[in-house]
mmCIF file of C-alpha atoms in Angstrom:
data_model
loop_
_atom_site.group_PDB
_atom_site.id
_atom_site.type_symbol
_atom_site.label_atom_id
_atom_site.label_comp_id
_atom_site.label_asym_id
_atom_site.label_seq_id
_atom_site.Cartn_x
_atom_site.Cartn_y
_atom_site.Cartn_z
ATOM 1 C CA MET A 10 0.000 0.000 0.000
ATOM 2 C CA ARG A 11 1.847 3.058 -1.315
ATOM 3 C CA PRO A 12 0.632 5.631 1.265
ATOM 4 C CA LEU A 13 2.205 3.570 4.053
ATOM 5 C CA ARG A 14 5.662 4.391 2.681
ATOM 6 C CA TYR A 15 5.109 7.969 3.767
ATOM 7 C CA VAL A 16 2.723 7.749 6.719
ATOM 8 C CA LEU A 17 4.460 5.132 8.855
ATOM 9 C CA PRO A 18 7.925 6.761 8.748
ATOM 10 C CA LEU A 19 6.331 10.050 9.788
ATOM 11 C CA VAL A 20 4.534 8.327 12.662
ATOM 12 C CA GLY A 21 7.734 6.713 13.829
ATOM 13 C CA ALA A 22 9.756 9.916 13.634
ATOM 14 C CA ALA A 23 7.151 11.945 15.457
ATOM 15 C CA ALA A 24 6.897 9.313 18.175
ATOM 16 C CA LEU A 25 10.536 9.901 18.984
ATOM 17 C CA ALA A 26 10.106 13.653 18.984
ATOM 18 C CA PHE A 27 7.077 13.990 21.243
ATOM 19 C CA CYS A 28 6.167 12.452 24.581
ATOM 20 C CA SER A 29 2.757 12.752 26.204
ATOM 21 C CA PRO A 30 0.166 10.587 27.946
ATOM 22 C CA ALA A 31 -2.530 9.013 25.799
ATOM 23 C CA GLN A 32 -6.014 10.483 25.765
ATOM 24 C CA ALA A 33 -9.339 9.090 24.614
ATOM 25 C CA ALA A 34 -9.544 9.591 20.853
ATOM 26 C CA PRO A 35 -12.558 8.948 18.633
ATOM 27 C CA SER A 36 -12.668 5.915 16.401
ATOM 28 C CA VAL A 37 -13.364 6.302 12.711
ATOM 29 C CA LEU A 38 -17.062 5.785 13.484
ATOM 30 C CA GLY A 39 -17.025 8.459 16.196
ATOM 31 C CA PRO A 40 -17.145 7.030 19.752
ATOM 32 C CA SER A 41 -13.797 6.680 21.534
ATOM 33 C CA GLY A 42 -12.150 3.552 20.167
ATOM 34 C CA ASP A 43 -9.629 2.067 17.766
ATOM 35 C CA LEU A 44 -10.621 2.050 14.076
ATOM 36 C CA LEU A 45 -14.179 0.715 13.801
ATOM 37 C CA THR A 46 -14.497 -0.873 17.236
ATOM 38 C CA PRO A 47 -15.035 0.828 20.623
ATOM 39 C CA THR A 48 -12.673 0.681 23.590
ATOM 40 C CA ASN A 49 -13.162 1.328 27.292
ATOM 41 C CA ARG A 50 -11.380 4.648 27.172
ATOM 42 C CA PHE A 51 -13.674 7.597 27.825
ATOM 43 C CA LEU A 52 -13.470 11.360 27.590
ATOM 44 C CA PRO A 53 -13.117 13.096 30.957
ATOM 45 C CA ALA A 54 -16.168 14.974 32.186
ATOM 46 C CA ARG A 55 -16.822 18.324 30.469
ATOM 47 C CA SER A 56 -14.191 17.780 27.784
ATOM 48 C CA LEU A 57 -14.621 17.698 24.025
ATOM 49 C CA ASN A 58 -12.959 16.086 21.070
ATOM 50 C CA GLY A 59 -13.462 16.420 17.364
ATOM 51 C CA GLY A 60 -11.864 14.828 14.366
ATOM 52 C CA PHE A 61 -11.791 13.963 10.698
ATOM 53 C CA HIS A 62 -11.019 10.659 8.970
ATOM 54 C CA ILE A 63 -10.887 9.690 5.326
ATOM 55 C CA LEU A 64 -11.015 6.124 3.985
ATOM 56 C CA LEU A 65 -9.799 5.740 0.413
ATOM 57 C CA ASP A 66 -11.380 3.636 -2.351
ATOM 58 C CA VAL A 67 -13.626 1.510 -0.136
ATOM 59 C CA ASP A 68 -14.567 -1.625 -2.072
ATOM 60 C CA LYS A 69 -18.120 -2.023 -0.757
ATOM 61 C CA LEU A 70 -18.873 1.636 -1.506
ATOM 62 C CA ASP A 71 -18.092 1.304 -5.220
ATOM 63 C CA ASP A 72 -14.483 2.421 -4.619
ATOM 64 C CA GLU A 73 -15.690 5.755 -3.250
ATOM 65 C CA ASP A 74 -13.825 7.630 -0.531
ATOM 66 C CA ILE A 75 -15.560 8.097 2.829
ATOM 67 C CA ARG A 76 -15.068 11.419 4.615
ATOM 68 C CA ILE A 77 -16.084 11.277 8.261
ATOM 69 C CA PHE A 78 -16.370 14.146 10.745
ATOM 70 C CA LYS A 79 -17.105 13.524 14.402
ATOM 71 C CA ALA A 80 -17.374 15.210 17.808
ATOM 72 C CA ASN A 81 -17.886 13.879 21.345
ATOM 73 C CA TYR A 82 -18.570 15.386 24.763
ATOM 74 C CA GLY A 83 -17.722 13.893 28.153
ATOM 75 C CA VAL A 84 -21.035 14.157 29.975
ATOM 76 C CA MET A 85 -19.275 12.629 32.981
ATOM 77 C CA ASP A 86 -16.179 10.483 33.407
ATOM 78 C CA ARG A 87 -18.073 7.296 32.510
ATOM 79 C CA LEU A 88 -20.480 8.674 29.910
ATOM 80 C CA GLU A 89 -19.791 10.269 26.546
ATOM 81 C CA ALA A 90 -22.121 11.261 23.728
ATOM 82 C CA GLY A 91 -21.549 12.653 20.273
ATOM 83 C CA PHE A 92 -22.391 12.704 16.607
ATOM 84 C CA THR A 93 -20.751 11.632 13.351
ATOM 85 C CA VAL A 94 -21.191 13.057 9.849
ATOM 86 C CA PHE A 95 -20.594 10.683 6.921
ATOM 87 C CA ASP A 96 -19.957 12.114 3.463
ATOM 88 C CA VAL A 97 -20.004 9.335 0.853
ATOM 89 C CA GLY A 98 -20.471 9.355 -2.892
ATOM 90 C CA GLY A 99 -22.133 5.968 -3.340
ATOM 91 C CA GLY A 100 -22.476 2.354 -2.233
ATOM 92 C CA THR A 101 -24.257 1.294 0.947
ATOM 93 C CA PHE A 102 -25.252 4.854 1.771
ATOM 94 C CA SER A 103 -24.718 8.018 -0.248
ATOM 95 C CA GLY A 104 -24.722 11.737 0.363
ATOM 96 C CA LYS A 105 -24.388 13.043 3.914
ATOM 97 C CA GLU A 106 -25.763 11.274 6.981
ATOM 98 C CA VAL A 107 -25.529 12.296 10.642
ATOM 99 C CA THR A 108 -25.523 9.649 13.380
ATOM 100 C CA VAL A 109 -26.012 10.090 17.135
ATOM 101 C CA ASN A 110 -23.804 7.947 19.375
ATOM 102 C CA ALA A 111 -23.286 7.318 23.102
ATOM 103 C CA LYS A 112 -21.513 4.900 25.435
ATOM 104 C CA TYR A 113 -21.432 4.275 29.183
ATOM 105 C CA LEU A 114 -18.855 2.504 31.352
ATOM 106 C CA LEU A 115 -20.664 -0.006 33.557
ATOM 107 C CA LEU A 116 -17.642 -1.513 35.353
ATOM 108 C CA THR A 117 -14.047 -0.355 35.773
ATOM 109 C CA GLU A 118 -11.149 -2.777 35.518
ATOM 110 C CA ALA A 119 -9.545 -1.382 38.669
ATOM 111 C CA GLN A 120 -12.552 -2.419 40.773
ATOM 112 C CA HIS A 121 -13.854 -5.503 38.966
ATOM 113 C CA GLY A 122 -10.914 -7.080 37.111
ATOM 114 C CA VAL A 123 -12.439 -6.291 33.721
ATOM 115 C CA ALA A 124 -13.942 -3.144 32.232
ATOM 116 C CA VAL A 125 -17.444 -3.363 30.748
ATOM 117 C CA SER A 126 -19.268 -0.751 28.696
ATOM 118 C CA VAL A 127 -22.469 -0.499 26.694
ATOM 119 C CA GLY A 128 -23.153 1.848 23.836
ATOM 120 C CA VAL A 129 -25.048 2.677 20.702
ATOM 121 C CA PHE A 130 -23.916 3.870 17.302
ATOM 122 C CA ASP A 131 -26.489 5.538 15.022
ATOM 123 C CA LEU A 132 -29.278 5.709 17.576
ATOM 124 C CA THR A 133 -31.861 6.926 15.047
ATOM 125 C CA ASP A 134 -30.831 4.480 12.270
ATOM 126 C CA GLU A 135 -29.828 7.116 9.730
ATOM 127 C CA LEU A 136 -27.657 4.597 7.841
ATOM 128 C CA ASP A 137 -30.486 2.042 7.538
ATOM 129 C CA LEU A 138 -28.351 -0.640 9.204
ATOM 130 C CA ASP A 139 -30.347 -0.669 12.481
ATOM 131 C CA PRO A 140 -28.972 1.020 15.618
ATOM 132 C CA GLY A 141 -25.584 -0.425 16.600
ATOM 133 C CA ILE A 142 -26.332 -1.336 20.228
ATOM 134 C CA TYR A 143 -23.404 -3.234 21.776
ATOM 135 C CA ILE A 144 -21.733 -4.484 24.946
ATOM 136 C CA TYR A 145 -17.944 -4.571 25.202
ATOM 137 C CA VAL A 146 -15.559 -6.165 27.749
ATOM 138 C CA SER A 147 -11.824 -5.451 27.997
ATOM 139 C CA LYS A 148 -8.820 -6.303 30.164
ATOM 140 C CA ASP A 149 -5.139 -5.454 30.368
ATOM 141 C CA ILE A 150 -3.454 -8.867 30.072
ATOM 142 C CA THR A 151 0.162 -7.772 30.546
ATOM 143 C CA SER A 152 0.444 -9.410 33.977
ATOM 144 C CA LEU A 153 -0.921 -12.677 32.573
ATOM 145 C CA LEU A 154 2.054 -12.700 30.206
ATOM 146 C CA GLY A 155 4.452 -12.556 33.142
ATOM 147 C CA ARG A 156 5.366 -8.887 32.791
ATOM 148 C CA LYS A 157 5.066 -6.419 35.674
ATOM 149 C CA ILE A 158 4.003 -3.301 33.814
ATOM 150 C CA GLU A 159 1.338 -0.849 34.904
ATOM 151 C CA SER A 160 -1.839 -0.875 32.824
ATOM 152 C CA GLY A 161 -1.556 1.609 29.981
ATOM 153 C CA ALA A 162 2.209 2.027 30.376
ATOM 154 C CA PRO A 163 4.617 1.404 27.471
ATOM 155 C CA GLY A 164 4.779 -2.317 26.767
ATOM 156 C CA SER A 165 1.330 -3.088 28.165
ATOM 157 C CA LEU A 166 -1.280 -4.975 26.163
ATOM 158 C CA GLU A 167 -5.073 -4.655 26.285
ATOM 159 C CA VAL A 168 -7.588 -6.973 24.633
ATOM 160 C CA GLY A 169 -11.345 -6.781 24.393
ATOM 161 C CA ALA A 170 -14.387 -8.321 22.760
ATOM 162 C CA GLY A 171 -18.007 -7.451 22.290
ATOM 163 C CA VAL A 172 -21.206 -8.205 20.483
ATOM 164 C CA GLY A 173 -23.630 -5.816 18.870
ATOM 165 C CA GLY A 174 -26.174 -5.101 16.196
ATOM 166 C CA GLY A 175 -26.362 -2.607 13.369
ATOM 167 C CA ILE A 176 -22.998 -1.715 11.895
ATOM 168 C CA TYR A 177 -21.251 -4.169 14.273
ATOM 169 C CA ASN A 178 -23.616 -6.983 13.224
ATOM 170 C CA GLY A 179 -22.364 -9.735 15.537
ATOM 171 C CA PHE A 180 -19.086 -10.461 17.295
ATOM 172 C CA PHE A 181 -16.065 -8.157 17.315
ATOM 173 C CA ALA A 182 -12.703 -8.179 19.104
ATOM 174 C CA ASN A 183 -9.707 -5.896 19.370
ATOM 175 C CA GLY A 184 -6.324 -5.479 21.002
ATOM 176 C CA ARG A 185 -3.847 -2.654 21.412
ATOM 177 C CA LEU A 186 -0.184 -2.560 22.367
ATOM 178 C CA HIS A 187 1.147 0.625 23.962
ATOM 179 C CA LEU A 188 4.557 0.864 22.311
ATOM 180 C CA THR A 189 5.460 4.176 23.954
ATOM 181 C CA LYS A 190 3.650 6.829 25.986
ATOM 182 C CA ASN A 191 2.515 8.390 22.739
ATOM 183 C CA LEU A 192 2.248 5.554 20.212
ATOM 184 C CA ASP A 193 -0.284 2.706 20.165
ATOM 185 C CA VAL A 194 -0.720 -0.011 17.572
ATOM 186 C CA PHE A 195 -3.913 -2.033 17.349
ATOM 187 C CA ALA A 196 -5.764 -4.723 15.455
ATOM 188 C CA GLU A 197 -9.441 -5.590 15.338
ATOM 189 C CA PHE A 198 -11.734 -8.268 13.970
ATOM 190 C CA LEU A 199 -15.393 -7.827 13.063
ATOM 191 C CA ASP A 200 -17.610 -10.747 12.185
ATOM 192 C CA ASP A 201 -19.412 -8.540 9.646
ATOM 193 C CA ALA A 202 -18.559 -4.824 9.352
ATOM 194 C CA GLU A 203 -21.788 -3.944 7.546
ATOM 195 C CA ALA A 204 -20.903 -0.687 5.799
ATOM 196 C CA ILE A 205 -17.227 -1.341 5.050
ATOM 197 C CA ALA A 206 -16.915 -4.901 3.747
ATOM 198 C CA ASP A 207 -18.869 -8.107 3.220
ATOM 199 C CA GLY A 208 -18.251 -10.812 5.798
ATOM 200 C CA ALA A 209 -15.421 -10.989 8.326
ATOM 201 C CA THR A 210 -13.082 -8.000 8.441
ATOM 202 C CA VAL A 211 -9.606 -7.512 9.933
ATOM 203 C CA ASN A 212 -8.257 -3.989 10.405
ATOM 204 C CA VAL A 213 -4.848 -2.838 11.677
ATOM 205 C CA GLY A 214 -3.649 0.623 12.586
ATOM 206 C CA ALA A 215 -1.594 2.990 14.715
ATOM 207 C CA ARG A 216 -2.320 6.105 16.748
ATOM 208 C CA LEU A 217 0.225 8.811 17.505
ATOM 209 C CA TYR A 218 -0.384 11.226 20.402
ATOM 210 C CA ILE A 219 1.245 14.617 19.778
ATOM 211 C CA GLY A 220 1.452 16.949 22.743
ATOM 212 C CA ARG A 221 -1.467 16.675 25.148
ATOM 213 C CA ASN A 222 -4.325 17.210 22.723
ATOM 214 C CA LEU A 223 -3.592 16.058 19.169
ATOM 215 C CA THR A 224 -3.726 12.542 17.683
ATOM 216 C CA ILE A 225 -3.032 11.154 14.228
ATOM 217 C CA ASP A 226 -4.429 7.768 13.157
ATOM 218 C CA SER A 227 -3.596 5.587 10.186
ATOM 219 C CA GLY A 228 -4.926 2.162 9.303
ATOM 220 C CA LEU A 229 -5.695 -0.546 6.790
ATOM 221 C CA PHE A 230 -9.356 -1.532 6.642
ATOM 222 C CA ASP A 231 -10.044 -5.107 5.562
ATOM 223 C CA LEU A 232 -6.229 -5.184 5.126
ATOM 224 C CA ASP A 233 -6.767 -3.347 1.860
ATOM 225 C CA ASN A 234 -8.282 0.143 2.114
ATOM 226 C CA PHE A 235 -6.078 2.866 3.590
ATOM 227 C CA GLY A 236 -7.408 5.486 5.990
ATOM 228 C CA VAL A 237 -5.971 8.380 7.970
ATOM 229 C CA GLY A 238 -7.384 10.786 10.547
ATOM 230 C CA LEU A 239 -6.669 13.743 12.804
ATOM 231 C CA THR A 240 -8.264 14.468 16.202
ATOM 232 C CA PHE A 241 -8.110 17.292 18.738
ATOM 233 C CA THR A 242 -9.131 16.861 22.396
ATOM 234 C CA THR A 243 -9.700 19.744 24.813
ATOM 235 C CA ALA A 244 -8.326 17.937 27.866
ATOM 236 C CA PRO A 245 -5.850 15.110 28.496
ATOM 237 C CA HIS A 246 -7.307 11.743 29.438
ATOM 238 C CA THR A 247 -6.415 9.797 32.553
ATOM 239 C CA LYS A 248 -6.539 6.096 31.674
ATOM 240 C CA GLU A 249 -8.750 3.701 33.585
#
């Protein structure tokens, strides 16, 4: 994939130049997460983030690009809500659509051993895929691998899995490795990512945290379609 020749070296160079704690960044779909899947990171109360992603030549959308704008607000430390604007030229959905999204952290890993959240993507079914209601469970498994590293610290590994309807359409799972304080890499599996590809989908990507507020994402969707995004957050995030 030709764009990776330029994006990944830039990510690596910037990671050496900047050092900052990770904050909750929106996924491509909008809610805080990796690429398409949610995580159990949340915006702090009364903070905002906004971002833009573009996915290039998406197969299921007749090789159209998808331009996605999103914004979220931390209603409280365990509840965030937001909206996403999709601008697509054809395929599963065309034109501009606005979705309403929210997620809530039911259990924290610090108190219960695992973190559990519930959420909804596209509450009003603007994409005609049914509301994406889901439940998601995650855990830092670094200690299970025999390594004594604090959760969220460089070298730590988180994994999670969930099930949902709508755009998630079944089972999904993800994992992220914190390479440095400001660089994460992640992979995710979706049993059927409705709007992006037919059938099972595997996505891989990286997220660079620049300063205390800016993030840059890059990824391969269905290991084929390249995407990149930029996000700004009004306040740093303290990890669960």
